[in-house]
Amino acid sequence: DTEVTQTPKHLVMGMTNKKSLKCEQHMGHRAMYWYKQKAKKPPELMFVYSYEKLSINESVPSRFSPECPNSSLLNLHLHALQPEDSALYLCASSQFPGLAGGLITGELFFGEGSRLTVL
Amino acid sequence: TQLLEQSPQFLSIQEGENLTVYCNSSSVFSSLQWYRQEPGEGPVLLVTVVTGGEVKKLKRLTFQFGDARKDSSLHITAAQPGDTGLYLCAGVNAGGTSYGKLTFGQGTILTVHP
């Protein structure tokens, strides 16, 4: 069983809806990540939080809004999405962030993902 | 952006066969990780290699990090249907503007037929 929990597992939303994805980890990790993954492709980094502060935003459109309420929780707020935003959204954590918010040797622990479909 | 070329992209084999997946780059990585992802799941870390020339074994899986820390390989012996999945290599960049960032290879989709 993964120690990174994501909810919901599946989400269908219209282009005018507002919804949120949630992620939780209780491993004491101090870095948390949002990735977007299209079918049969590698994950693409969206955001990195280091010690609960946003350290990396990979030029993600503002219709995606991350939030880190505390060291265990990570949210991704969704608003006015487009059909091309349909994808698997993965949350991950690592024990420590590396320099510049990246990794040195820290392994990523992924959740099972939230499958998002935008109609 | 530093690239990690992973090959082959697709691999379809029979149970019992051996296979090797490669990750190559012109850049140096401070460490390299291999993940396996099954359909509907998130990637799961298999191994991390750190030292140039390092070889690690995990049951039927053998991982190697190149001497110059620019390439890595994953060898599976006597593949089983349970090995089916997307295999991802990911390197931690050791220098340049992407220092400390994790770069994923394009992935290898492995299908092992009974």
JSON list of C-alpha atoms in Angstrom, two decimals:
[
{"chain": "A", "resi": 1, "resn": "ASP", "atom": "CA", "xyz": [0.00, 0.00, 0.00]},
{"chain": "A", "resi": 2, "resn": "THR", "atom": "CA", "xyz": [1.23, 3.45, -0.91]},
{"chain": "A", "resi": 3, "resn": "GLU", "atom": "CA", "xyz": [1.93, 5.82, 1.96]},
{"chain": "A", "resi": 4, "resn": "VAL", "atom": "CA", "xyz": [0.89, 8.78, -0.15]},
{"chain": "A", "resi": 5, "resn": "THR", "atom": "CA", "xyz": [-2.89, 8.95, -0.35]},
{"chain": "A", "resi": 6, "resn": "GLN", "atom": "CA", "xyz": [-4.70, 10.81, -3.11]},
{"chain": "A", "resi": 7, "resn": "THR", "atom": "CA", "xyz": [-8.40, 11.60, -3.38]},
{"chain": "A", "resi": 8, "resn": "PRO", "atom": "CA", "xyz": [-10.48, 11.31, -5.39]},
{"chain": "A", "resi": 9, "resn": "LYS", "atom": "CA", "xyz": [-9.25, 8.43, -7.55]},
{"chain": "A", "resi": 10, "resn": "HIS", "atom": "CA", "xyz": [-11.47, 9.55, -10.42]},
{"chain": "A", "resi": 11, "resn": "LEU", "atom": "CA", "xyz": [-12.92, 12.97, -11.19]},
{"chain": "A", "resi": 12, "resn": "VAL", "atom": "CA", "xyz": [-15.08, 14.11, -14.08]},
{"chain": "A", "resi": 13, "resn": "MET", "atom": "CA", "xyz": [-15.71, 17.83, -14.39]},
{"chain": "A", "resi": 14, "resn": "GLY", "atom": "CA", "xyz": [-17.05, 20.36, -16.83]},
{"chain": "A", "resi": 15, "resn": "MET", "atom": "CA", "xyz": [-15.04, 23.29, -18.05]},
{"chain": "A", "resi": 16, "resn": "THR", "atom": "CA", "xyz": [-16.85, 25.72, -15.74]},
{"chain": "A", "resi": 17, "resn": "ASN", "atom": "CA", "xyz": [-16.54, 23.61, -12.59]},
{"chain": "A", "resi": 18, "resn": "LYS", "atom": "CA", "xyz": [-14.30, 24.20, -9.59]},
{"chain": "A", "resi": 19, "resn": "LYS", "atom": "CA", "xyz": [-12.88, 21.10, -7.95]},
{"chain": "A", "resi": 20, "resn": "SER", "atom": "CA", "xyz": [-9.88, 20.10, -5.84]},
{"chain": "A", "resi": 21, "resn": "LEU", "atom": "CA", "xyz": [-7.48, 17.18, -5.71]},
{"chain": "A", "resi": 22, "resn": "LYS", "atom": "CA", "xyz": [-6.11, 16.20, -2.31]},
{"chain": "A", "resi": 23, "resn": "CYS", "atom": "CA", "xyz": [-2.91, 14.48, -1.23]},
{"chain": "A", "resi": 24, "resn": "GLU", "atom": "CA", "xyz": [-1.75, 13.36, 2.19]},
{"chain": "A", "resi": 25, "resn": "GLN", "atom": "CA", "xyz": [1.45, 11.79, 3.50]},
{"chain": "A", "resi": 26, "resn": "HIS", "atom": "CA", "xyz": [2.45, 10.90, 7.05]},
{"chain": "A", "resi": 27, "resn": "MET", "atom": "CA", "xyz": [6.07, 9.95, 6.46]},
{"chain": "A", "resi": 28, "resn": "GLY", "atom": "CA", "xyz": [7.41, 13.27, 7.74]},
{"chain": "A", "resi": 29, "resn": "HIS", "atom": "CA", "xyz": [8.60, 14.18, 4.24]},
{"chain": "A", "resi": 30, "resn": "ARG", "atom": "CA", "xyz": [9.39, 17.85, 3.74]},
{"chain": "A", "resi": 31, "resn": "ALA", "atom": "CA", "xyz": [8.99, 18.07, -0.03]},
{"chain": "A", "resi": 32, "resn": "MET", "atom": "CA", "xyz": [5.78, 17.45, -1.95]},
{"chain": "A", "resi": 33, "resn": "TYR", "atom": "CA", "xyz": [5.12, 17.49, -5.66]},
{"chain": "A", "resi": 34, "resn": "TRP", "atom": "CA", "xyz": [2.36, 17.59, -8.25]},
{"chain": "A", "resi": 35, "resn": "TYR", "atom": "CA", "xyz": [2.95, 15.82, -11.53]},
{"chain": "A", "resi": 36, "resn": "LYS", "atom": "CA", "xyz": [0.74, 15.50, -14.60]},
{"chain": "A", "resi": 37, "resn": "GLN", "atom": "CA", "xyz": [0.91, 12.29, -16.62]},
{"chain": "A", "resi": 38, "resn": "LYS", "atom": "CA", "xyz": [-0.62, 11.53, -20.01]},
{"chain": "A", "resi": 39, "resn": "ALA", "atom": "CA", "xyz": [-1.16, 7.92, -21.09]},
{"chain": "A", "resi": 40, "resn": "LYS", "atom": "CA", "xyz": [2.06, 5.97, -21.69]},
{"chain": "A", "resi": 41, "resn": "LYS", "atom": "CA", "xyz": [4.20, 9.07, -21.08]},
{"chain": "A", "resi": 42, "resn": "PRO", "atom": "CA", "xyz": [6.49, 10.01, -18.21]},
{"chain": "A", "resi": 43, "resn": "PRO", "atom": "CA", "xyz": [5.22, 12.29, -15.44]},
{"chain": "A", "resi": 44, "resn": "GLU", "atom": "CA", "xyz": [5.67, 16.02, -16.03]},
{"chain": "A", "resi": 45, "resn": "LEU", "atom": "CA", "xyz": [6.52, 18.18, -13.05]},
{"chain": "A", "resi": 46, "resn": "MET", "atom": "CA", "xyz": [4.02, 20.92, -12.23]},
{"chain": "A", "resi": 47, "resn": "PHE", "atom": "CA", "xyz": [4.80, 22.20, -8.72]},
{"chain": "A", "resi": 48, "resn": "VAL", "atom": "CA", "xyz": [7.23, 21.57, -5.88]},
{"chain": "A", "resi": 49, "resn": "TYR", "atom": "CA", "xyz": [6.66, 22.53, -2.25]},
{"chain": "A", "resi": 50, "resn": "SER", "atom": "CA", "xyz": [9.69, 22.59, 0.04]},
{"chain": "A", "resi": 51, "resn": "TYR", "atom": "CA", "xyz": [9.04, 22.99, 3.75]},
{"chain": "A", "resi": 52, "resn": "GLU", "atom": "CA", "xyz": [5.46, 24.03, 2.90]},
{"chain": "A", "resi": 53, "resn": "LYS", "atom": "CA", "xyz": [6.55, 26.83, 0.59]},
{"chain": "A", "resi": 54, "resn": "LEU", "atom": "CA", "xyz": [6.12, 26.80, -3.17]},
{"chain": "A", "resi": 55, "resn": "SER", "atom": "CA", "xyz": [9.63, 26.48, -4.59]},
{"chain": "A", "resi": 56, "resn": "ILE", "atom": "CA", "xyz": [9.01, 25.46, -8.20]},
{"chain": "A", "resi": 57, "resn": "ASN", "atom": "CA", "xyz": [6.18, 26.30, -10.60]},
{"chain": "A", "resi": 58, "resn": "GLU", "atom": "CA", "xyz": [6.92, 24.86, -14.01]},
{"chain": "A", "resi": 59, "resn": "SER", "atom": "CA", "xyz": [5.02, 27.59, -15.86]},
{"chain": "A", "resi": 60, "resn": "VAL", "atom": "CA", "xyz": [1.70, 25.92, -15.11]},
{"chain": "A", "resi": 61, "resn": "PRO", "atom": "CA", "xyz": [-1.43, 27.81, -16.23]},
{"chain": "A", "resi": 62, "resn": "SER", "atom": "CA", "xyz": [-3.22, 29.70, -13.46]},
{"chain": "A", "resi": 63, "resn": "ARG", "atom": "CA", "xyz": [-6.30, 27.47, -13.80]},
{"chain": "A", "resi": 64, "resn": "PHE", "atom": "CA", "xyz": [-4.24, 25.08, -11.63]},
{"chain": "A", "resi": 65, "resn": "SER", "atom": "CA", "xyz": [-3.67, 26.46, -8.13]},
{"chain": "A", "resi": 66, "resn": "PRO", "atom": "CA", "xyz": [-1.64, 24.49, -5.59]},
{"chain": "A", "resi": 67, "resn": "GLU", "atom": "CA", "xyz": [-1.93, 24.82, -1.84]},
{"chain": "A", "resi": 68, "resn": "CYS", "atom": "CA", "xyz": [0.04, 23.29, 1.02]},
{"chain": "A", "resi": 69, "resn": "PRO", "atom": "CA", "xyz": [-1.96, 23.78, 4.26]},
{"chain": "A", "resi": 70, "resn": "ASN", "atom": "CA", "xyz": [0.60, 21.91, 6.36]},
{"chain": "A", "resi": 71, "resn": "SER", "atom": "CA", "xyz": [3.55, 19.55, 6.01]},
{"chain": "A", "resi": 72, "resn": "SER", "atom": "CA", "xyz": [1.30, 16.53, 5.46]},
{"chain": "A", "resi": 73, "resn": "LEU", "atom": "CA", "xyz": [-1.24, 17.92, 3.02]},
{"chain": "A", "resi": 74, "resn": "LEU", "atom": "CA", "xyz": [-1.12, 19.12, -0.54]},
{"chain": "A", "resi": 75, "resn": "ASN", "atom": "CA", "xyz": [-4.07, 20.31, -2.60]},
{"chain": "A", "resi": 76, "resn": "LEU", "atom": "CA", "xyz": [-4.51, 21.16, -6.25]},
{"chain": "A", "resi": 77, "resn": "HIS", "atom": "CA", "xyz": [-7.41, 23.48, -6.97]},
{"chain": "A", "resi": 78, "resn": "LEU", "atom": "CA", "xyz": [-8.87, 23.25, -10.44]},
{"chain": "A", "resi": 79, "resn": "HIS", "atom": "CA", "xyz": [-10.94, 25.92, -12.18]},
{"chain": "A", "resi": 80, "resn": "ALA", "atom": "CA", "xyz": [-12.00, 26.51, -15.78]},
{"chain": "A", "resi": 81, "resn": "LEU", "atom": "CA", "xyz": [-10.03, 23.55, -17.08]},
{"chain": "A", "resi": 82, "resn": "GLN", "atom": "CA", "xyz": [-9.80, 22.53, -20.72]},
{"chain": "A", "resi": 83, "resn": "PRO", "atom": "CA", "xyz": [-10.38, 19.04, -22.17]},
{"chain": "A", "resi": 84, "resn": "GLU", "atom": "CA", "xyz": [-6.63, 18.77, -22.86]},
{"chain": "A", "resi": 85, "resn": "ASP", "atom": "CA", "xyz": [-6.06, 18.95, -19.11]},
{"chain": "A", "resi": 86, "resn": "SER", "atom": "CA", "xyz": [-7.52, 15.46, -18.82]},
{"chain": "A", "resi": 87, "resn": "ALA", "atom": "CA", "xyz": [-4.76, 13.29, -17.40]},
{"chain": "A", "resi": 88, "resn": "LEU", "atom": "CA", "xyz": [-3.56, 11.34, -14.37]},
{"chain": "A", "resi": 89, "resn": "TYR", "atom": "CA", "xyz": [-2.45, 13.76, -11.66]},
{"chain": "A", "resi": 90, "resn": "LEU", "atom": "CA", "xyz": [0.18, 12.33, -9.38]},
{"chain": "A", "resi": 91, "resn": "CYS", "atom": "CA", "xyz": [1.20, 13.58, -5.98]},
{"chain": "A", "resi": 92, "resn": "ALA", "atom": "CA", "xyz": [4.63, 12.62, -4.67]},
{"chain": "A", "resi": 93, "resn": "SER", "atom": "CA", "xyz": [6.76, 13.31, -1.63]},
{"chain": "A", "resi": 94, "resn": "SER", "atom": "CA", "xyz": [10.43, 13.02, -0.78]},
{"chain": "A", "resi": 95, "resn": "GLN", "atom": "CA", "xyz": [12.24, 13.08, 2.54]},
{"chain": "A", "resi": 96, "resn": "PHE", "atom": "CA", "xyz": [14.14, 16.26, 1.83]},
{"chain": "A", "resi": 97, "resn": "PRO", "atom": "CA", "xyz": [14.12, 18.78, -0.97]},
{"chain": "A", "resi": 98, "resn": "GLY", "atom": "CA", "xyz": [17.47, 19.29, -2.63]},
{"chain": "A", "resi": 99, "resn": "LEU", "atom": "CA", "xyz": [19.12, 22.48, -3.69]},
{"chain": "A", "resi": 100, "resn": "ALA", "atom": "CA", "xyz": [16.88, 24.98, -5.50]},
{"chain": "A", "resi": 101, "resn": "GLY", "atom": "CA", "xyz": [13.89, 22.84, -4.52]},
{"chain": "A", "resi": 102, "resn": "GLY", "atom": "CA", "xyz": [15.14, 19.88, -6.53]},
{"chain": "A", "resi": 103, "resn": "LEU", "atom": "CA", "xyz": [16.52, 16.53, -5.41]},
{"chain": "A", "resi": 104, "resn": "ILE", "atom": "CA", "xyz": [20.00, 15.28, -4.62]},
{"chain": "A", "resi": 105, "resn": "THR", "atom": "CA", "xyz": [19.39, 11.60, -4.10]},
{"chain": "A", "resi": 106, "resn": "GLY", "atom": "CA", "xyz": [15.93, 11.80, -2.56]},
{"chain": "A", "resi": 107, "resn": "GLU", "atom": "CA", "xyz": [13.61, 9.18, -3.93]},
{"chain": "A", "resi": 108, "resn": "LEU", "atom": "CA", "xyz": [10.04, 10.04, -4.79]},
{"chain": "A", "resi": 109, "resn": "PHE", "atom": "CA", "xyz": [7.10, 8.28, -3.20]},
{"chain": "A", "resi": 110, "resn": "PHE", "atom": "CA", "xyz": [4.08, 8.56, -5.47]},
{"chain": "A", "resi": 111, "resn": "GLY", "atom": "CA", "xyz": [0.42, 8.27, -4.71]},
{"chain": "A", "resi": 112, "resn": "GLU", "atom": "CA", "xyz": [-1.86, 6.20, -6.91]},
{"chain": "A", "resi": 113, "resn": "GLY", "atom": "CA", "xyz": [-3.00, 9.29, -8.75]},
{"chain": "A", "resi": 114, "resn": "SER", "atom": "CA", "xyz": [-6.27, 11.05, -9.52]},
{"chain": "A", "resi": 115, "resn": "ARG", "atom": "CA", "xyz": [-7.66, 10.35, -12.97]},
{"chain": "A", "resi": 116, "resn": "LEU", "atom": "CA", "xyz": [-9.17, 13.62, -14.21]},
{"chain": "A", "resi": 117, "resn": "THR", "atom": "CA", "xyz": [-11.53, 13.89, -17.17]},
{"chain": "A", "resi": 118, "resn": "VAL", "atom": "CA", "xyz": [-12.59, 17.34, -18.35]},
{"chain": "A", "resi": 119, "resn": "LEU", "atom": "CA", "xyz": [-15.68, 17.38, -20.55]},
{"chain": "B", "resi": 1, "resn": "THR", "atom": "CA", "xyz": [16.85, 21.03, -20.43]},
{"chain": "B", "resi": 2, "resn": "GLN", "atom": "CA", "xyz": [18.92, 17.89, -19.89]},
{"chain": "B", "resi": 3, "resn": "LEU", "atom": "CA", "xyz": [17.56, 14.84, -21.70]},
{"chain": "B", "resi": 4, "resn": "LEU", "atom": "CA", "xyz": [17.47, 11.20, -20.70]},
{"chain": "B", "resi": 5, "resn": "GLU", "atom": "CA", "xyz": [16.99, 8.93, -23.72]},
{"chain": "B", "resi": 6, "resn": "GLN", "atom": "CA", "xyz": [15.28, 5.70, -22.78]},
{"chain": "B", "resi": 7, "resn": "SER", "atom": "CA", "xyz": [15.05, 2.71, -25.13]},
{"chain": "B", "resi": 8, "resn": "PRO", "atom": "CA", "xyz": [13.28, 0.77, -26.33]},
{"chain": "B", "resi": 9, "resn": "GLN", "atom": "CA", "xyz": [9.96, 2.58, -26.03]},
{"chain": "B", "resi": 10, "resn": "PHE", "atom": "CA", "xyz": [7.97, -0.64, -26.39]},
{"chain": "B", "resi": 11, "resn": "LEU", "atom": "CA", "xyz": [8.92, -4.22, -25.60]},
{"chain": "B", "resi": 12, "resn": "SER", "atom": "CA", "xyz": [6.65, -7.23, -26.07]},
{"chain": "B", "resi": 13, "resn": "ILE", "atom": "CA", "xyz": [8.14, -10.58, -25.08]},
{"chain": "B", "resi": 14, "resn": "GLN", "atom": "CA", "xyz": [7.23, -14.09, -23.99]},
{"chain": "B", "resi": 15, "resn": "GLU", "atom": "CA", "xyz": [7.43, -15.30, -20.43]},
{"chain": "B", "resi": 16, "resn": "GLY", "atom": "CA", "xyz": [10.92, -16.61, -19.64]},
{"chain": "B", "resi": 17, "resn": "GLU", "atom": "CA", "xyz": [12.80, -14.29, -22.00]},
{"chain": "B", "resi": 18, "resn": "ASN", "atom": "CA", "xyz": [15.47, -11.83, -20.88]},
{"chain": "B", "resi": 19, "resn": "LEU", "atom": "CA", "xyz": [15.42, -8.13, -21.67]},
{"chain": "B", "resi": 20, "resn": "THR", "atom": "CA", "xyz": [17.43, -4.94, -21.16]},
{"chain": "B", "resi": 21, "resn": "VAL", "atom": "CA", "xyz": [16.22, -1.36, -21.01]},
{"chain": "B", "resi": 22, "resn": "TYR", "atom": "CA", "xyz": [18.67, 1.51, -21.49]},
{"chain": "B", "resi": 23, "resn": "CYS", "atom": "CA", "xyz": [18.83, 5.11, -20.33]},
{"chain": "B", "resi": 24, "resn": "ASN", "atom": "CA", "xyz": [21.43, 7.36, -21.92]},
{"chain": "B", "resi": 25, "resn": "SER", "atom": "CA", "xyz": [22.36, 10.99, -21.65]},
{"chain": "B", "resi": 26, "resn": "SER", "atom": "CA", "xyz": [25.17, 13.34, -22.55]},
{"chain": "B", "resi": 27, "resn": "SER", "atom": "CA", "xyz": [24.85, 14.85, -19.07]},
{"chain": "B", "resi": 28, "resn": "VAL", "atom": "CA", "xyz": [26.14, 13.64, -15.75]},
{"chain": "B", "resi": 29, "resn": "PHE", "atom": "CA", "xyz": [23.68, 12.64, -13.06]},
{"chain": "B", "resi": 30, "resn": "SER", "atom": "CA", "xyz": [24.39, 12.63, -9.34]},
{"chain": "B", "resi": 31, "resn": "SER", "atom": "CA", "xyz": [22.03, 9.68, -8.98]},
{"chain": "B", "resi": 32, "resn": "LEU", "atom": "CA", "xyz": [19.60, 7.71, -11.08]},
{"chain": "B", "resi": 33, "resn": "GLN", "atom": "CA", "xyz": [16.39, 6.00, -10.10]},
{"chain": "B", "resi": 34, "resn": "TRP", "atom": "CA", "xyz": [14.27, 3.32, -11.74]},
{"chain": "B", "resi": 35, "resn": "TYR", "atom": "CA", "xyz": [10.51, 3.19, -11.26]},
{"chain": "B", "resi": 36, "resn": "ARG", "atom": "CA", "xyz": [7.83, 0.73, -12.38]},
{"chain": "B", "resi": 37, "resn": "GLN", "atom": "CA", "xyz": [4.27, 1.86, -12.95]},
{"chain": "B", "resi": 38, "resn": "GLU", "atom": "CA", "xyz": [1.34, -0.51, -13.38]},
{"chain": "B", "resi": 39, "resn": "PRO", "atom": "CA", "xyz": [-1.88, 0.62, -15.10]},
{"chain": "B", "resi": 40, "resn": "GLY", "atom": "CA", "xyz": [-4.03, 2.77, -12.81]},
{"chain": "B", "resi": 41, "resn": "GLU", "atom": "CA", "xyz": [-1.25, 3.15, -10.24]},
{"chain": "B", "resi": 42, "resn": "GLY", "atom": "CA", "xyz": [1.48, 5.64, -9.47]},
{"chain": "B", "resi": 43, "resn": "PRO", "atom": "CA", "xyz": [5.15, 4.86, -10.16]},
{"chain": "B", "resi": 44, "resn": "VAL", "atom": "CA", "xyz": [6.89, 2.75, -7.53]},
{"chain": "B", "resi": 45, "resn": "LEU", "atom": "CA", "xyz": [10.60, 3.16, -6.86]},
{"chain": "B", "resi": 46, "resn": "LEU", "atom": "CA", "xyz": [12.63, 0.04, -7.66]},
{"chain": "B", "resi": 47, "resn": "VAL", "atom": "CA", "xyz": [16.19, 1.21, -7.01]},
{"chain": "B", "resi": 48, "resn": "THR", "atom": "CA", "xyz": [18.52, 4.21, -6.75]},
{"chain": "B", "resi": 49, "resn": "VAL", "atom": "CA", "xyz": [22.09, 4.05, -8.06]},
{"chain": "B", "resi": 50, "resn": "VAL", "atom": "CA", "xyz": [24.57, 6.69, -6.98]},
{"chain": "B", "resi": 51, "resn": "THR", "atom": "CA", "xyz": [28.14, 5.58, -7.67]},
{"chain": "B", "resi": 52, "resn": "GLY", "atom": "CA", "xyz": [29.61, 5.29, -11.18]},
{"chain": "B", "resi": 53, "resn": "GLY", "atom": "CA", "xyz": [29.95, 1.62, -12.11]},
{"chain": "B", "resi": 54, "resn": "GLU", "atom": "CA", "xyz": [27.52, 0.55, -9.42]},
{"chain": "B", "resi": 55, "resn": "VAL", "atom": "CA", "xyz": [25.53, -2.65, -9.93]},
{"chain": "B", "resi": 56, "resn": "LYS", "atom": "CA", "xyz": [22.47, -3.48, -7.85]},
{"chain": "B", "resi": 57, "resn": "LYS", "atom": "CA", "xyz": [20.36, -6.61, -7.95]},
{"chain": "B", "resi": 58, "resn": "LEU", "atom": "CA", "xyz": [16.73, -6.96, -6.95]},
{"chain": "B", "resi": 59, "resn": "LYS", "atom": "CA", "xyz": [15.71, -10.62, -7.43]},
{"chain": "B", "resi": 60, "resn": "ARG", "atom": "CA", "xyz": [15.57, -11.05, -11.24]},
{"chain": "B", "resi": 61, "resn": "LEU", "atom": "CA", "xyz": [16.31, -7.35, -11.90]},
{"chain": "B", "resi": 62, "resn": "THR", "atom": "CA", "xyz": [19.87, -6.05, -12.33]},
{"chain": "B", "resi": 63, "resn": "PHE", "atom": "CA", "xyz": [20.54, -2.31, -12.45]},
{"chain": "B", "resi": 64, "resn": "GLN", "atom": "CA", "xyz": [23.78, -0.74, -13.59]},
{"chain": "B", "resi": 65, "resn": "PHE", "atom": "CA", "xyz": [25.04, 2.86, -13.45]},
{"chain": "B", "resi": 66, "resn": "GLY", "atom": "CA", "xyz": [27.65, 3.78, -16.04]},
{"chain": "B", "resi": 67, "resn": "ASP", "atom": "CA", "xyz": [31.17, 4.65, -14.96]},
{"chain": "B", "resi": 68, "resn": "ALA", "atom": "CA", "xyz": [30.71, 8.26, -16.07]},
{"chain": "B", "resi": 69, "resn": "ARG", "atom": "CA", "xyz": [27.24, 8.46, -14.47]},
{"chain": "B", "resi": 70, "resn": "LYS", "atom": "CA", "xyz": [25.67, 9.36, -17.81]},
{"chain": "B", "resi": 71, "resn": "ASP", "atom": "CA", "xyz": [23.84, 6.11, -18.50]},
{"chain": "B", "resi": 72, "resn": "SER", "atom": "CA", "xyz": [22.10, 3.22, -16.82]},
{"chain": "B", "resi": 73, "resn": "SER", "atom": "CA", "xyz": [20.56, -0.11, -17.71]},
{"chain": "B", "resi": 74, "resn": "LEU", "atom": "CA", "xyz": [17.92, -2.41, -16.29]},
{"chain": "B", "resi": 75, "resn": "HIS", "atom": "CA", "xyz": [18.18, -6.11, -17.10]},
{"chain": "B", "resi": 76, "resn": "ILE", "atom": "CA", "xyz": [15.38, -8.53, -16.31]},
{"chain": "B", "resi": 77, "resn": "THR", "atom": "CA", "xyz": [16.08, -12.25, -16.32]},
{"chain": "B", "resi": 78, "resn": "ALA", "atom": "CA", "xyz": [13.32, -14.78, -17.07]},
{"chain": "B", "resi": 79, "resn": "ALA", "atom": "CA", "xyz": [10.57, -12.18, -17.38]},
{"chain": "B", "resi": 80, "resn": "GLN", "atom": "CA", "xyz": [7.16, -12.97, -15.92]},
{"chain": "B", "resi": 81, "resn": "PRO", "atom": "CA", "xyz": [3.72, -11.55, -16.73]},
{"chain": "B", "resi": 82, "resn": "GLY", "atom": "CA", "xyz": [3.83, -9.73, -13.39]},
{"chain": "B", "resi": 83, "resn": "ASP", "atom": "CA", "xyz": [6.75, -7.66, -14.74]},
{"chain": "B", "resi": 84, "resn": "THR", "atom": "CA", "xyz": [4.39, -5.99, -17.22]},
{"chain": "B", "resi": 85, "resn": "GLY", "atom": "CA", "xyz": [4.26, -2.22, -16.81]},
{"chain": "B", "resi": 86, "resn": "LEU", "atom": "CA", "xyz": [5.81, 1.13, -17.64]},
{"chain": "B", "resi": 87, "resn": "TYR", "atom": "CA", "xyz": [9.46, 1.35, -16.60]},
{"chain": "B", "resi": 88, "resn": "LEU", "atom": "CA", "xyz": [10.83, 4.83, -16.00]},
{"chain": "B", "resi": 89, "resn": "CYS", "atom": "CA", "xyz": [14.37, 5.94, -15.39]},
{"chain": "B", "resi": 90, "resn": "ALA", "atom": "CA", "xyz": [14.88, 9.29, -13.68]},
{"chain": "B", "resi": 91, "resn": "GLY", "atom": "CA", "xyz": [18.14, 11.12, -13.14]},
{"chain": "B", "resi": 92, "resn": "VAL", "atom": "CA", "xyz": [19.03, 13.86, -10.68]},
{"chain": "B", "resi": 93, "resn": "ASN", "atom": "CA", "xyz": [20.92, 16.49, -12.66]},
{"chain": "B", "resi": 94, "resn": "ALA", "atom": "CA", "xyz": [24.44, 17.09, -11.36]},
{"chain": "B", "resi": 95, "resn": "GLY", "atom": "CA", "xyz": [25.11, 20.48, -12.88]},
{"chain": "B", "resi": 96, "resn": "GLY", "atom": "CA", "xyz": [24.04, 23.34, -15.09]},
{"chain": "B", "resi": 97, "resn": "THR", "atom": "CA", "xyz": [20.84, 25.30, -14.81]},
{"chain": "B", "resi": 98, "resn": "SER", "atom": "CA", "xyz": [18.87, 22.16, -13.93]},
{"chain": "B", "resi": 99, "resn": "TYR", "atom": "CA", "xyz": [21.09, 21.26, -10.99]},
{"chain": "B", "resi": 100, "resn": "GLY", "atom": "CA", "xyz": [19.24, 19.11, -8.46]},
{"chain": "B", "resi": 101, "resn": "LYS", "atom": "CA", "xyz": [16.19, 18.59, -10.68]},
{"chain": "B", "resi": 102, "resn": "LEU", "atom": "CA", "xyz": [14.80, 15.19, -11.56]},
{"chain": "B", "resi": 103, "resn": "THR", "atom": "CA", "xyz": [14.61, 14.33, -15.29]},
{"chain": "B", "resi": 104, "resn": "PHE", "atom": "CA", "xyz": [12.49, 11.41, -16.44]},
{"chain": "B", "resi": 105, "resn": "GLY", "atom": "CA", "xyz": [13.21, 9.24, -19.46]},
{"chain": "B", "resi": 106, "resn": "GLN", "atom": "CA", "xyz": [10.38, 8.70, -21.94]},
{"chain": "B", "resi": 107, "resn": "GLY", "atom": "CA", "xyz": [9.54, 5.31, -20.45]},
{"chain": "B", "resi": 108, "resn": "THR", "atom": "CA", "xyz": [9.52, 1.73, -21.69]},
{"chain": "B", "resi": 109, "resn": "ILE", "atom": "CA", "xyz": [6.22, -0.11, -21.92]},
{"chain": "B", "resi": 110, "resn": "LEU", "atom": "CA", "xyz": [6.94, -3.77, -21.23]},
{"chain": "B", "resi": 111, "resn": "THR", "atom": "CA", "xyz": [4.40, -6.50, -21.96]},
{"chain": "B", "resi": 112, "resn": "VAL", "atom": "CA", "xyz": [5.23, -10.07, -20.94]},
{"chain": "B", "resi": 113, "resn": "HIS", "atom": "CA", "xyz": [2.91, -12.66, -22.49]},
{"chain": "B", "resi": 114, "resn": "PRO", "atom": "CA", "xyz": [2.21, -15.94, -20.65]}
]
